[in-house]
Structure formats: structure tokens, C-alpha cells
Short mmCIF file of C-alpha atoms and ligand atoms in Angstrom, two decimals:
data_model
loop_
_atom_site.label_atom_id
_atom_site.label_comp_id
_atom_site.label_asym_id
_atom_site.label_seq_id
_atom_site.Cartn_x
_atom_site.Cartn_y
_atom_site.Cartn_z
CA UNK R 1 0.00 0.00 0.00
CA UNK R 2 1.71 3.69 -1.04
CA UNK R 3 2.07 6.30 1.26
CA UNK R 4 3.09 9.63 0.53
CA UNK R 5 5.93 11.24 2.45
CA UNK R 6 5.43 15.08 3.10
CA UNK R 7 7.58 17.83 4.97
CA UNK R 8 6.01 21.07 5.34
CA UNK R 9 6.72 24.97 4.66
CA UNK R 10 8.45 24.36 1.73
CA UNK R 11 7.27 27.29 -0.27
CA UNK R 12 5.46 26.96 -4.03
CA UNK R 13 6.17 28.77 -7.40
CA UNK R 14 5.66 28.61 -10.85
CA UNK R 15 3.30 27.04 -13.57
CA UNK R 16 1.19 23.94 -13.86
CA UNK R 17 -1.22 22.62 -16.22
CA UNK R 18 -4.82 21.66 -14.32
CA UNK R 19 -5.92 17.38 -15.99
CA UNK R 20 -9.04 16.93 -17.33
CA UNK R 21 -11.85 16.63 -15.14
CA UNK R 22 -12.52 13.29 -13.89
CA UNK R 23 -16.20 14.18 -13.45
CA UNK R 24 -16.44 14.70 -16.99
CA UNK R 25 -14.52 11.86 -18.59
CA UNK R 26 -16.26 9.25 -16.57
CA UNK R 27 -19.71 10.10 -18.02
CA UNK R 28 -18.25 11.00 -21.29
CA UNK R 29 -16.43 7.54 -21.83
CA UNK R 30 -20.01 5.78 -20.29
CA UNK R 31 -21.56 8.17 -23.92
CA UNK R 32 -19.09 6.90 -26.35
CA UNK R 33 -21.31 3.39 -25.95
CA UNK R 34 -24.20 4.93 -27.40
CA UNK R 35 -22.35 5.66 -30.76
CA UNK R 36 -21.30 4.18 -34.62
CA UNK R 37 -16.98 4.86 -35.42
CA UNK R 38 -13.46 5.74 -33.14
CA UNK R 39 -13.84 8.22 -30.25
CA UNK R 40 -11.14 10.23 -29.24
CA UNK R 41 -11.28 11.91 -25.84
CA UNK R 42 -8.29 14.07 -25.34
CA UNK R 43 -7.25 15.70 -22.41
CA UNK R 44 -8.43 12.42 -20.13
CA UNK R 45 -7.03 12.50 -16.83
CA UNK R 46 -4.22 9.30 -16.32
CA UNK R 47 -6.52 7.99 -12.97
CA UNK R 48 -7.69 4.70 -11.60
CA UNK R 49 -11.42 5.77 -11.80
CA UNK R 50 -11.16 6.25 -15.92
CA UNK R 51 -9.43 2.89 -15.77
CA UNK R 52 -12.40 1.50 -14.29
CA UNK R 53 -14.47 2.94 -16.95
CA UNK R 54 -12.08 1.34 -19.33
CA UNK R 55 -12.44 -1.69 -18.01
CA UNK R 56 -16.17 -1.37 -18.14
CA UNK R 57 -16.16 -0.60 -21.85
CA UNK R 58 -13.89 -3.57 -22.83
CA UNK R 59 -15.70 -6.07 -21.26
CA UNK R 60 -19.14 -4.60 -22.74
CA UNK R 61 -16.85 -5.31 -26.23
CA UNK R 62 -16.05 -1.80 -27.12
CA UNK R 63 -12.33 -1.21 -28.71
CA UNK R 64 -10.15 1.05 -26.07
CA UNK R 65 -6.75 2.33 -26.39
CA UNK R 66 -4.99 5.30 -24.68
CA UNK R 67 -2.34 7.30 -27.03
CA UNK R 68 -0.62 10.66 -25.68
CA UNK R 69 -3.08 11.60 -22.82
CA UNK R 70 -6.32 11.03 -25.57
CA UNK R 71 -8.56 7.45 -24.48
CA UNK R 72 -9.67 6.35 -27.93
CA UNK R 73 -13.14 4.24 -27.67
CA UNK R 74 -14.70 2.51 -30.61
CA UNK R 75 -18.36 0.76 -29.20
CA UNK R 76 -19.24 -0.97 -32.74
CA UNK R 77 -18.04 -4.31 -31.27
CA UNK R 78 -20.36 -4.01 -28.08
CA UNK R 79 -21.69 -7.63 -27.11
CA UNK R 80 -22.86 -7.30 -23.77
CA UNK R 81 -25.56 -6.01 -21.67
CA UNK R 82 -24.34 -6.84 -18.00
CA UNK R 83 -21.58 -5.51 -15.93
CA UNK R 84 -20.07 -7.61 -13.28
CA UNK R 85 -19.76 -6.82 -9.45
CA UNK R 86 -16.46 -5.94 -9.23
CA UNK R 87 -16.51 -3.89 -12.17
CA UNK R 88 -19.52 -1.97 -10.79
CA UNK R 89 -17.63 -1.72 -7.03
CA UNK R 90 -14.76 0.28 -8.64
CA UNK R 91 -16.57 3.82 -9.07
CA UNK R 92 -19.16 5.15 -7.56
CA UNK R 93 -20.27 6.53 -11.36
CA UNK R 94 -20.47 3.08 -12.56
CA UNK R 95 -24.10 3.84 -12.23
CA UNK R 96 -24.27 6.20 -15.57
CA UNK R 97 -23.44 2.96 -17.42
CA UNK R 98 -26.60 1.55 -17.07
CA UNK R 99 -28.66 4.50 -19.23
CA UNK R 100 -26.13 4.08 -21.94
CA UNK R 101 -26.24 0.20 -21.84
CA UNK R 102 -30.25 0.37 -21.87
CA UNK R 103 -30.02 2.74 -24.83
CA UNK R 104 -27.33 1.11 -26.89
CA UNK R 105 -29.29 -3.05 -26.61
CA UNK R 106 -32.42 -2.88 -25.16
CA UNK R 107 -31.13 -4.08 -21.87
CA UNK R 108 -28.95 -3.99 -18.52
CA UNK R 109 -27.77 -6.08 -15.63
CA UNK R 110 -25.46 -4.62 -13.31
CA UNK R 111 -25.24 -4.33 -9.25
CA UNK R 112 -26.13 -1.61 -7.30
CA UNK R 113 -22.90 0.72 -7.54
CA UNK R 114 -20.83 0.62 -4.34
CA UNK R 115 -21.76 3.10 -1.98
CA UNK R 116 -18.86 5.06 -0.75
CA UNK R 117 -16.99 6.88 2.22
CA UNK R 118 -19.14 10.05 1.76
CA UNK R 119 -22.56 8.76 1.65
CA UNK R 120 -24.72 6.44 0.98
CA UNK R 121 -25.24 7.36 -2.56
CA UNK R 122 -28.88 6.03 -3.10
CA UNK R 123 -29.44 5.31 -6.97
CA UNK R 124 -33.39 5.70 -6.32
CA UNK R 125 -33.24 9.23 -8.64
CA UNK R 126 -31.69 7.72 -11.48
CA UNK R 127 -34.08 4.26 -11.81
CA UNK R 128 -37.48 6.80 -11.19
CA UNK R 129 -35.96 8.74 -13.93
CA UNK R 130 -35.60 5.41 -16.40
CA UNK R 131 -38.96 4.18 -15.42
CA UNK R 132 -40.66 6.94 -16.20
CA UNK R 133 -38.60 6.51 -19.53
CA UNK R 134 -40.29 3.62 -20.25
CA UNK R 135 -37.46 0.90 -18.52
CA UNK R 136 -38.76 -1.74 -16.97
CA UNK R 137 -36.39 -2.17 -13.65
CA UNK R 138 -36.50 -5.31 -11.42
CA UNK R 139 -34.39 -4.81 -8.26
CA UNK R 140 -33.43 -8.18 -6.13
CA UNK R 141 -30.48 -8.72 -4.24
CA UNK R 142 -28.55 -5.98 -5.29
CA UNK R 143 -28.89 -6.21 -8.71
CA UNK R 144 -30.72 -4.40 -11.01
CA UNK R 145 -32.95 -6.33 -14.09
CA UNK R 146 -33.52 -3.75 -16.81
CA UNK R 147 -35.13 -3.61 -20.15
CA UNK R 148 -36.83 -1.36 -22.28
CA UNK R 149 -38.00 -4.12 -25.05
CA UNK R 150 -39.51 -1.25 -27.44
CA UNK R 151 -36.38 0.99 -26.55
CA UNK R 152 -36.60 3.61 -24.00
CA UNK R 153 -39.04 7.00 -24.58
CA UNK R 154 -39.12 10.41 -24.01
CA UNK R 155 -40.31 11.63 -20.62
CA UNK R 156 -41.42 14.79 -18.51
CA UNK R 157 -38.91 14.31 -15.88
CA UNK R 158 -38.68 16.95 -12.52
CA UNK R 159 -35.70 15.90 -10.38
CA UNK R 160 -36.66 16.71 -6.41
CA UNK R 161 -32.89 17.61 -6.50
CA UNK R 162 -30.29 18.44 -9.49
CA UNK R 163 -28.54 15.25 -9.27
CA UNK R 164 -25.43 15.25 -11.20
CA UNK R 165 -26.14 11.60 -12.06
CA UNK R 166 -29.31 11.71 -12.33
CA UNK R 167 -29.15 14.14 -15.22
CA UNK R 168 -26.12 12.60 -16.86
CA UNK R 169 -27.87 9.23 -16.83
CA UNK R 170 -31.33 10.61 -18.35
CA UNK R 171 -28.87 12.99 -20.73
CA UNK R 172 -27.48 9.59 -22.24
CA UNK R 173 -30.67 7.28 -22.05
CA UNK R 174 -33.09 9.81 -24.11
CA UNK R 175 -30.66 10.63 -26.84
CA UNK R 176 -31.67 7.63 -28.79
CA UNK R 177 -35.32 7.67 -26.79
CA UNK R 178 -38.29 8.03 -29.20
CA UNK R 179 -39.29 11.32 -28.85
CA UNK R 180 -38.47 14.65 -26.18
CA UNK R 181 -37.43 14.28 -22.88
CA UNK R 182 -37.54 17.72 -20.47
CA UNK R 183 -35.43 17.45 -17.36
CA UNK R 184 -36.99 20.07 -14.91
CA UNK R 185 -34.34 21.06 -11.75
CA UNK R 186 -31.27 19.76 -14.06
CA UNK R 187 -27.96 20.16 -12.48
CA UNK R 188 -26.45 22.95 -14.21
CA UNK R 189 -22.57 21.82 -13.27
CA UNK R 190 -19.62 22.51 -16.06
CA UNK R 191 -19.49 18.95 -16.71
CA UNK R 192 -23.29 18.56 -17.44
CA UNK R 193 -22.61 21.15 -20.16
CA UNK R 194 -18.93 19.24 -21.49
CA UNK R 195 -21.24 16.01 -22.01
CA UNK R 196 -23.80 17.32 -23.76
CA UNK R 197 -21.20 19.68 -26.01
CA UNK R 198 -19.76 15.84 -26.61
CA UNK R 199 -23.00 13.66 -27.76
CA UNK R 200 -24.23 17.25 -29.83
CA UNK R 201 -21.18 16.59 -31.43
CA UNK R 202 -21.87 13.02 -32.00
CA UNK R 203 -25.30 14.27 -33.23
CA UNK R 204 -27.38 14.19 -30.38
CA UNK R 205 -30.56 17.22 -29.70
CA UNK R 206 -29.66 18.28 -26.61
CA UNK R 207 -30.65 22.03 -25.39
CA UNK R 208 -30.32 24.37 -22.28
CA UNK R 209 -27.88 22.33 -20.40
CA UNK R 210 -25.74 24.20 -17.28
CA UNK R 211 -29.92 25.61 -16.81
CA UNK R 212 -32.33 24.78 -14.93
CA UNK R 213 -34.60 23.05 -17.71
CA UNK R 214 -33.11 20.85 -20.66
CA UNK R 215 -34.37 19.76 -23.88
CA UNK R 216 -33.58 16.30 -25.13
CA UNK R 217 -35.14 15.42 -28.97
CA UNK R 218 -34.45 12.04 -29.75
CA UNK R 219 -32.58 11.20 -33.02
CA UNK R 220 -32.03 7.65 -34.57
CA UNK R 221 -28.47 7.16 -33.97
CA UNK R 222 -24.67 8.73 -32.91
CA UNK R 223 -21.73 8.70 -34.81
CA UNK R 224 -18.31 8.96 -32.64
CA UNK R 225 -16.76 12.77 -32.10
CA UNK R 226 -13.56 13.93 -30.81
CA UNK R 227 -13.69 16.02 -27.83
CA UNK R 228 -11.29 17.41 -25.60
CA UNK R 229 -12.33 17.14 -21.76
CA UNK R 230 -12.63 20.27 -19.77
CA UNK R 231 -10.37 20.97 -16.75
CA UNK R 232 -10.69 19.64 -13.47
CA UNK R 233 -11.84 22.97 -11.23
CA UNK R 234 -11.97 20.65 -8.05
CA UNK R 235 -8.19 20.07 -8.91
CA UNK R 236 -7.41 23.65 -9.77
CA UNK R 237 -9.46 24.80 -5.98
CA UNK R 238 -7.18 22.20 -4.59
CA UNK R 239 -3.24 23.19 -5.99
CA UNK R 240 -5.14 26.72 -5.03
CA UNK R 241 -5.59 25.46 -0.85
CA UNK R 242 -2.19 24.17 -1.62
CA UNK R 243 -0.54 27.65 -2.36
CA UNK R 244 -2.69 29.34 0.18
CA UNK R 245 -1.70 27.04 3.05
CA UNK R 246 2.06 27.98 2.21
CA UNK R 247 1.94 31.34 1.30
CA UNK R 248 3.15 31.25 -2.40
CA UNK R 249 2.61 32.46 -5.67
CA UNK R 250 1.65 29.61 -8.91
CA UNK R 251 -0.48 29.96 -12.07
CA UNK R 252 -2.51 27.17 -13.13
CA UNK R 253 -2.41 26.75 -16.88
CA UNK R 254 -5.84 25.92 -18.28
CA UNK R 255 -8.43 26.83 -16.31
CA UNK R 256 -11.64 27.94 -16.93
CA UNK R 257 -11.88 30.57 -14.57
CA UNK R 258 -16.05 31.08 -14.75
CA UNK R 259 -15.82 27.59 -13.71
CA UNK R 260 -14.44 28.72 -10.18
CA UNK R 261 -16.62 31.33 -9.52
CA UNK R 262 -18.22 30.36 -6.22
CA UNK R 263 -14.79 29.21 -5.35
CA UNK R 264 -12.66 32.22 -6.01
CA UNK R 265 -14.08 34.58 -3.79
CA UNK R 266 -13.45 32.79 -0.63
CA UNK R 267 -9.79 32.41 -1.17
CA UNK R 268 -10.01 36.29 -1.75
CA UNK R 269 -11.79 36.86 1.72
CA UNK R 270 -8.97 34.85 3.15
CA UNK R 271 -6.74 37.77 1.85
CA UNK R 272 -5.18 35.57 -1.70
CA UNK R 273 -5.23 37.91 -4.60
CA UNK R 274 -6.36 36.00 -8.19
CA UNK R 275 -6.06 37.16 -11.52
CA UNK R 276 -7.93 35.33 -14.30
CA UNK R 277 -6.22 35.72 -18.35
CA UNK R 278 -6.07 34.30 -21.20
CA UNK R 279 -6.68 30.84 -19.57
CA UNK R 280 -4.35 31.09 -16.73
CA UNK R 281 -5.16 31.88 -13.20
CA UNK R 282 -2.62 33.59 -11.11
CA UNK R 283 -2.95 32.87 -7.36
CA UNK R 284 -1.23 34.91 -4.70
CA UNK R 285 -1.55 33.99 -0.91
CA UNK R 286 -0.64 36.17 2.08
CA UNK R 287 1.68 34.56 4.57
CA UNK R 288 -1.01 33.85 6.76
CA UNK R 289 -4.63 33.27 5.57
CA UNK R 290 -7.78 35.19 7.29
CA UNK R 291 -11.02 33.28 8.11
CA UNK R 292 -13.21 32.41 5.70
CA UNK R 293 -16.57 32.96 7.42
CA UNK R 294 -19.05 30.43 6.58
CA UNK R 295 -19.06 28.11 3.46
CA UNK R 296 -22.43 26.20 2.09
CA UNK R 297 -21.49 23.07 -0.36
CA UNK R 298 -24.62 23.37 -2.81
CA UNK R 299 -25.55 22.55 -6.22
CA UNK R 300 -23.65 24.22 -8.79
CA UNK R 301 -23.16 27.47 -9.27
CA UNK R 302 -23.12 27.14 -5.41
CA UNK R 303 -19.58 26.48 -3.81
CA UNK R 304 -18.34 22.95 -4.86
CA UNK R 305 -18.82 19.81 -1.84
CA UNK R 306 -15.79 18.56 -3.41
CA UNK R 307 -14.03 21.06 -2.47
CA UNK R 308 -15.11 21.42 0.63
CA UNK R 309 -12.22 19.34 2.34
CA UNK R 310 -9.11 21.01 0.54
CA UNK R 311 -10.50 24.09 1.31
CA UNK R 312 -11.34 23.15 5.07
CA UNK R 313 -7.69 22.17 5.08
CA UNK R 314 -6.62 25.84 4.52
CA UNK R 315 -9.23 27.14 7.18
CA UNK R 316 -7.01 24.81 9.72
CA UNK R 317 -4.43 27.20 9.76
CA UNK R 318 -6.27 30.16 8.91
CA UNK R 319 -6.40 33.52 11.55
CA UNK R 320 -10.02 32.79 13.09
CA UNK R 321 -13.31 30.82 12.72
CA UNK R 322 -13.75 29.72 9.49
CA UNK R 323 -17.69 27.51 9.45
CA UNK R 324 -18.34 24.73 6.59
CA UNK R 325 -22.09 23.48 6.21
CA UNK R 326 -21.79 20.38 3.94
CA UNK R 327 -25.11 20.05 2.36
CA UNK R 328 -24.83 17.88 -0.19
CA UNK R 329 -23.23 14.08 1.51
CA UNK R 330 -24.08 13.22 4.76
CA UNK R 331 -20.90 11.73 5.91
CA UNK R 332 -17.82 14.29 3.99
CA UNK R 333 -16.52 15.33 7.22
CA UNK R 334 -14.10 12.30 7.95
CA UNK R 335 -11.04 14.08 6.74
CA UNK R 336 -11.69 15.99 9.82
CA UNK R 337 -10.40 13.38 13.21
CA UNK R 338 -7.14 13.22 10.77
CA UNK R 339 -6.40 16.67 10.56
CA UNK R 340 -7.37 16.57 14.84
CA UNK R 341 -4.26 14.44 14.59
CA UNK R 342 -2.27 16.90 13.11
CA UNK R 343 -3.10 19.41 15.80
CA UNK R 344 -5.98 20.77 14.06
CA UNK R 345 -9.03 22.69 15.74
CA UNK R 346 -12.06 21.36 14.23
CA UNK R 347 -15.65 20.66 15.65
CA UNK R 348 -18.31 18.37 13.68
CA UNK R 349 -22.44 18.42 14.22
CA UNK R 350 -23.95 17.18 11.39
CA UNK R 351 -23.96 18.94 8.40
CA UNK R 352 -21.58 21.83 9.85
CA UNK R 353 -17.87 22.12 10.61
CA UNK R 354 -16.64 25.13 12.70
CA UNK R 355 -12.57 25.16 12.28
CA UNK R 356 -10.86 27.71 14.70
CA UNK R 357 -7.41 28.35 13.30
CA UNK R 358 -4.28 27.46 14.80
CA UNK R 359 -0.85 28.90 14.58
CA UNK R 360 0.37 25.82 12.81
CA UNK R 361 -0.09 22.25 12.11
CA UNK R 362 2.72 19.03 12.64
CA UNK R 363 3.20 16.54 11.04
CA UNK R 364 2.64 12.80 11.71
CA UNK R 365 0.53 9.67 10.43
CA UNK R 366 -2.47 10.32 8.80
CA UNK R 367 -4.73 7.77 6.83
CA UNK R 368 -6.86 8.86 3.63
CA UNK R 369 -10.54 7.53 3.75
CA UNK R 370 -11.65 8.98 0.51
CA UNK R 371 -11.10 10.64 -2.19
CA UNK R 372 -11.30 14.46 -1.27
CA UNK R 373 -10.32 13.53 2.11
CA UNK R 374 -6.91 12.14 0.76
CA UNK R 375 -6.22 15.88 -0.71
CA UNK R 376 -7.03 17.74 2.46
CA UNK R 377 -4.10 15.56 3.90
CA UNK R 378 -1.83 16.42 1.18
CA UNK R 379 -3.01 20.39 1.90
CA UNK R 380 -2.57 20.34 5.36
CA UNK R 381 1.15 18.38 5.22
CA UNK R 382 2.52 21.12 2.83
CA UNK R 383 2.15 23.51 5.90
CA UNK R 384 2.92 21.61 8.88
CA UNK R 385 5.71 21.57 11.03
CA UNK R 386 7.94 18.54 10.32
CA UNK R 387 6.96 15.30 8.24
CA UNK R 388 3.37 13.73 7.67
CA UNK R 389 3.13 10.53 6.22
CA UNK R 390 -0.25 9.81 4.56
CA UNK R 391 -1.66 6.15 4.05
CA UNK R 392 -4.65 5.38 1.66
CA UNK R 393 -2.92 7.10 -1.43
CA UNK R 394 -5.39 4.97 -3.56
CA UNK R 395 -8.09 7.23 -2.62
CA UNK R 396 -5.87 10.48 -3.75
CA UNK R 397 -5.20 8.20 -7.08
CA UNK R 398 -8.98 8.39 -8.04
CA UNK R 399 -8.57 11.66 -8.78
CA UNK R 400 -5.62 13.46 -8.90
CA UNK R 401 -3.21 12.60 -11.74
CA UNK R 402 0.53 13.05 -10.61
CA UNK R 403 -0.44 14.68 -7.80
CA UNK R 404 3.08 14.59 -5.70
CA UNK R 405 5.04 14.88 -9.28
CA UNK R 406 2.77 18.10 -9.66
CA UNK R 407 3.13 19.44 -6.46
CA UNK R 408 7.22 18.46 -6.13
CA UNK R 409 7.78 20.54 -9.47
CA UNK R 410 6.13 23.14 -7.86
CA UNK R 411 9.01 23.01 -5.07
CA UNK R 412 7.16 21.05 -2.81
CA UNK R 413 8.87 18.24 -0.69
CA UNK R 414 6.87 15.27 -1.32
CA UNK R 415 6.90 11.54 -2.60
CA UNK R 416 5.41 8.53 -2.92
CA UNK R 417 6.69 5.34 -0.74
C1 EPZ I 1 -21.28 13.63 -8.69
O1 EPZ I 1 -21.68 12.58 -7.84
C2 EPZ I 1 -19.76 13.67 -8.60
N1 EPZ I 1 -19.21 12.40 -9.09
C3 EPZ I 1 -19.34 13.89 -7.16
O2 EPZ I 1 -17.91 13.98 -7.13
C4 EPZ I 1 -19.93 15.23 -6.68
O3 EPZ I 1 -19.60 15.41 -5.34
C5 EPZ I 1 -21.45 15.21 -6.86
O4 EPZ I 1 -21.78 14.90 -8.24
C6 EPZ I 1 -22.09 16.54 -6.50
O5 EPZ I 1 -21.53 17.55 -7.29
C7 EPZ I 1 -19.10 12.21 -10.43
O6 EPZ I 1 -19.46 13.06 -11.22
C8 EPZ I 1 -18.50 10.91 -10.88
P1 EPZ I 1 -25.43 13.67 -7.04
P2 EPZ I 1 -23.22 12.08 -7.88
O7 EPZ I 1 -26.24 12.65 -7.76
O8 EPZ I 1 -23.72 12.11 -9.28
C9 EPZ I 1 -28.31 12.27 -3.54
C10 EPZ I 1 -15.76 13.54 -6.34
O9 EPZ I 1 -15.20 13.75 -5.25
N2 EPZ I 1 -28.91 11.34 -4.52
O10 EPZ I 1 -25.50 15.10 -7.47
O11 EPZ I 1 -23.33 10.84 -7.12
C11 EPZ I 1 -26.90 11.84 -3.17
O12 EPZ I 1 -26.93 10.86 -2.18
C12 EPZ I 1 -17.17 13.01 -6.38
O13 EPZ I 1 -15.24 13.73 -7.47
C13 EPZ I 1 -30.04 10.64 -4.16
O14 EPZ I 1 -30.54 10.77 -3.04
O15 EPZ I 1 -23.90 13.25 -7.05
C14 EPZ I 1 -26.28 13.12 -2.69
O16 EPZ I 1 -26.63 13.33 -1.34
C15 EPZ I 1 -17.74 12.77 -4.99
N3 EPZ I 1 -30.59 9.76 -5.05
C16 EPZ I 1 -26.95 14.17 -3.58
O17 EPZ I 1 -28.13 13.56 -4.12
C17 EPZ I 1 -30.06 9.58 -6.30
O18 EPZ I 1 -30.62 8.79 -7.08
C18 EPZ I 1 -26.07 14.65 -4.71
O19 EPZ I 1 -25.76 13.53 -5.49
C19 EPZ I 1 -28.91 10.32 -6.65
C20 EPZ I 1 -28.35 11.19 -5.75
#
């Protein structure tokens, strides 16, 4: 199992390209089933999550190949309608198979997606959406039975909350639908808006997406596009907490600044100055960080959950009370006994964090329990005094390509054991 090693103050400079967002390739590569000819995604993010999806695709028969940071996906040769258990454990966003599986034959068998550390991550959204699509879906054991015999049709769908999935999934399944599908209360998030710029470009009707209603006219079929995956901005907030906690100066290369606007004001309240050009965002922190006031995860354009533990990371050693109210997963504060160990100040009721800063963190052994988690570790190890060695790197691996190669150009001191 790989740890990273990490010994803090070491000071950050220069330049860095932000990967692809993993939130984006994942449901993109689930897409490329639906259509005829060679994908190429470019700009796909080297993590273990898209190698899930990879392995999802081959054994469903489709063609994939990875060449110079592009995943190349050809779905012609697609020969199966079930996905095994372990397949389905590996990701969470497994799920967003099963509308393009329905779509592309008819029919789907696949278990109910791991839950994870956050949450439960109840699926009941996406199969009321599918139903109401016309998918007949039998649930026993843990598995889910699905068919649409006559192929799937369009539907008045209202989502109770704009669920990522839940739109991605009815996005996929009602391209190839008979008829219009409206999705009232979409979620309007920059990677609802790269996937539908990708299956437009494969041909599909899709309208309004990143607003609050979306239009989805059926066509007949999909031929295969090449489309370049938008940055990660959950990465870019993160190498930003990562620069803030030390007090340096780095531009991230390839950002889409608009992307980070919930995001960018708070580490300007905590005194970091930002300029946005030309695709590069220059970040300047103070030597030591102010409080942040109060932060409320919500549905985008609302400040980002996944950020929520990089950034709570900074608030550790921030001057004052900085208070996080995570409304989106009911269980994203477990980052929070591990920075304890590290000498943070942090208090947990529910759905809200209050972090009083402290002069500084130290260093010592710290275990990862999820993904985001992992990179509040990382955050808060850049700035403490001495060494921390964090376990569970495979969480930080999910998401984060390179991340201690990208952080040790940028004159950090860390590595992986
Ligand atoms: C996506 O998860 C992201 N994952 C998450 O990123 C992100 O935190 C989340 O959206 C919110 O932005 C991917 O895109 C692969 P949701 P998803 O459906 O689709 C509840 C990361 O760190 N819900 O918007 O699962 C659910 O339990 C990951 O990169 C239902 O109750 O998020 C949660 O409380 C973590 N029933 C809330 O809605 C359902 O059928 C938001 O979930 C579906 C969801």
C-alpha cells in the first residue's frame, strides 16, 4: 500500500497545467457506448477511476486504447448487456453505465454501484428517472434487471434535487429515446454542459444544459466525435488550498476561470489575490490566511462539496473561525479526526464544521478515507511543522493525476513510498 511522504513549509512557485476533469470523462467515456466509429477523448485525466471505466467498456466489447493523454473508444463491437460486481464496485459513477447500456441493446444487468466513504449514494433518482422513460427495472439482491424491449421513450422528468447523475444518466438514455425528454431542476454543473457539447457533437438534440430546464429530442443514432475534456476545477481549488496554506505564488495553466466562480471569492476573503487571463489563473496567498466565514457546499453554481475538504484544510491554519455546512453528503466530514491528529481545531455536528485556526499544524501519520479527504491531507502536510506521512494514497489516485510529481515541481517536498 503507497504512502506519501510530506515535509512542510516548503514554499510553491511557478506554472502547472490543471488534468481533465474526472467528473467529466467518466460520463463522457459511459456516452461513447451509445455511438457508430473511433472516439477520441483528449485531455483524459491518467486515474484509476477512468481505468475503471475502461475496463467497463472492454468487457461490454467496445475497442479502447490510450495514445498521448487522448482514451480512444470505438463501441461498434459491443456484445454485452451486464456488468459484473467488481466492475460496478470500482466507481461510484459506474451507475451512468446503465442508461447508456439500456439505450445502446435494449437491456442492462449490473449491481447496485458501491456506496462510498461520503454517503450512501442512493441510486433511487436515477431508476425513477428510467422508469418513467419507459425501462422496466427489477431490483433483487442488489442487482438491477432492466429492459426497455420497445427501446426507451421520451419523458417529462422533474428531479426533487439536481442530481449530477441523475441528469447525466437521463442525458445519455433519451438521446436515442423516441421522442423529447424535459429534465426540470437539471444540475447545471460545467461537466453537465462538457457532455452534452460531446453527444451534440456526436449528433445528439440536446438544449439548455448548465440551466435549470433541458431539452432532449431524440434522433435515430450517434456517430463517434472527438472532444477534448474540460479541466478539473476541483483540482485547480485544490493546488489553489495548496498555495494558500504555504503562502506562495503559482499559475494554473488551463483553467476555466467562470468555472471557479463560487470558489474564487473565498480564497479572496482569506486575503489571496487572483487574476484570471487568457486561460491562466494567477494565485497569490498572504503569509497567513484570514477566516473564511461560513461556506455552504450546494448545487452548482453554489460552492463545490468537493471542495469542501481542501479548502477546510486551509481554514485549519487560517487567523479565526472559518464555518463549513456540507449540504450535499451526509458523511464528507471524515477528513476531519485526521487533521485533529495533526493538531488541528475542528468541531463536527452534522452537516456543519466550525474550524478555529491554529498557529500551525505538525506533522505525523495520517490515513486517507476517501477521495477528497486524501487531498485535504496532502493540503494540510505542505504547511505543517515537520513530516506527515499519509496512508490510503489509492483514494488520492482516483482523482488526482501526478499529484506529488505536480506538487514536487512546484518546489514542494513530497513523494510517494
Ligand atoms: C457527482 O456525484 C460527482 N461524481 C461527485 O464527485 C460530486 O460530489 C457530486 O456529483 C455533486 O456535485 C461524479 O461526477 C463521478 P449527485 P453524484 O447525484 O452524481 C443524492 C468527487 O469527489 N442522490 O448530485 O453521485 C446523493 O446521495 C465526487 O469527485 C439521491 O438521493 O452526485 C447526494 O446526497 C464525490 N438519489 C446528492 O443527491 C439519487 O438517485 C447529490 O448527489 C442520486 C443522488
Amino acid at each position: 500500500m503507497s504512502k506519501l511522504l510530506v515535509t512542510g513549509r516548503k514554499k510553491l512557485s511557478g506554472e502547472t497545467y490543471v488534468q481533465g476533469a474526472k467528473n467529466s470523462a467518466l460520463p463522457v467515456l459511459a456516452a461513447t457506448i451509445l455511438t457508430k466509429g473511433e472516439n477520441v477523448i483528449y485531455n483524459c485525466p491518467v486515474l484509476s477511476d477512468v481505468d475503471a471505466s475502461a475496463r467497463i467498456l472492454r468487457y461490454l466489447g467496445c475497442k479502447v486504447s490510450r495514445s498521448s493523454g487522448a482514451v480512444i473508444v470505438d463501441a461498434d463491437t459491443v456484445d454485452r448487456c451486464d456488468i459484473p460486481d467488481e466492475l460496478m464496485r470500482k466507481t461510484r459513477s459506474s451507475i451512468v453505465f446503465l442508461g447508456a447500456v439500456l439505450a445502446r441493446t435494449g437491456k442492462a444487468r449490473m449491481s447496485f454501484p458501491g456506496g462510498c466513504e461520503i454517503g450512501l449514494r442512493p441510486i433511487d433518482m436515477h431508476i425513477k428517472a428510467l422508469r418513467q422513460m419507459g425501462a422496466v427495472i427489477k431490483e433483487k439482491h442488489g442487482y438491477l434487471d432492466c429492459a426497455a424491449p420497445n427501446g426507451l421513450r421520451g419523458a417529462k422528468i422533474t428531479l426533487s434535487f439536481p442530481s449530477v447523475g441523475t441528469t447525466e444518466e437521463i442525458m445519455i438514455a433519451a438521446c436515442l429515446a423516441q421522442g423529447t425528454t424535459t429534465v426540470t431542476n437539471a444540475a447545471r454543473e460545467p461537466e453537465i454542459c462538457d457532455l452534452a457539447e460531446y453527444l451534440n457533437k456526436c449528433g445528439a438534440k440536446i438544449y439548455g444544459a448548465g440551466e435549470g430546464v433541458m431539452v432532449i429530442e431524440g434522433v435515430t443514432s450517434l456517430n463517434a466525435s472527438h472532444h477534448s475534456i474540460i479541466p478539473d476545477r476541483i483540482v485547480a481549488a485544490t493546488l489553489m488550498s495548496c498555495a494558500a496554506v504555504t503562502g506562495s505564488s503559482i499559475t494554473l495553466d488551463g483553467v476555466i476561470c467562470s468555472n471557479l466562480a463560487s470558489v474564487i471569492p473565498v480564497f479572496e476573503e482569506a486575503g489571496c489575490s487572483i487574476k484570471c487571463r487568457s486561460g491562466k489563473l494567477e494565485f497569490n496567498a498572504p503569509e497567513k490566511l484570514k477566516s473564511m466565514k461560513t461556506i455552504r457546499t450546494m448545487p452548482y453554481p453554489g460552492f463545490p462539496t468537493d471542495a469542501q475538504a481542501p479548502l477546510l484544510a486551509a481554514a485549519c491554519v487560517a487567523d479565526g473561525t472559518t464555518v463549513f455546512v456540507e449540504n450535499i453528503f451526509e458523511n464528507r466530514y471524515r477528513h476531519t479526526g485526521e487533521l485533529m491528529r495533526m493538531g488541528a481545531n475542528i468541531k463536527t455536528v452534522g452537516k456543519v464544521a466550525v474550524v478555529e485556526g491554529v498557529n500551525s499544524l505538525y506533522g505525523t501519520y495520517v490515513e486517507a478515507t476517501d477521495l477528497r479527504g486524501a487531498a485535504s491531507l496532502v493540503v494540510a502536510g505542505l504547511c505543517a511543522d515537520g513530516q506527515t506521512e499519509i496512508g490510503g494514497v489509492k483514494y488520492l489516485e482516483r482523482g488526482y493525476e501526478n499529484f506529488e510529481l505536480t506538487l514536487s515541481e512546484l518546489g514542494a517536498d513530497i513523494k510517494k513510498i
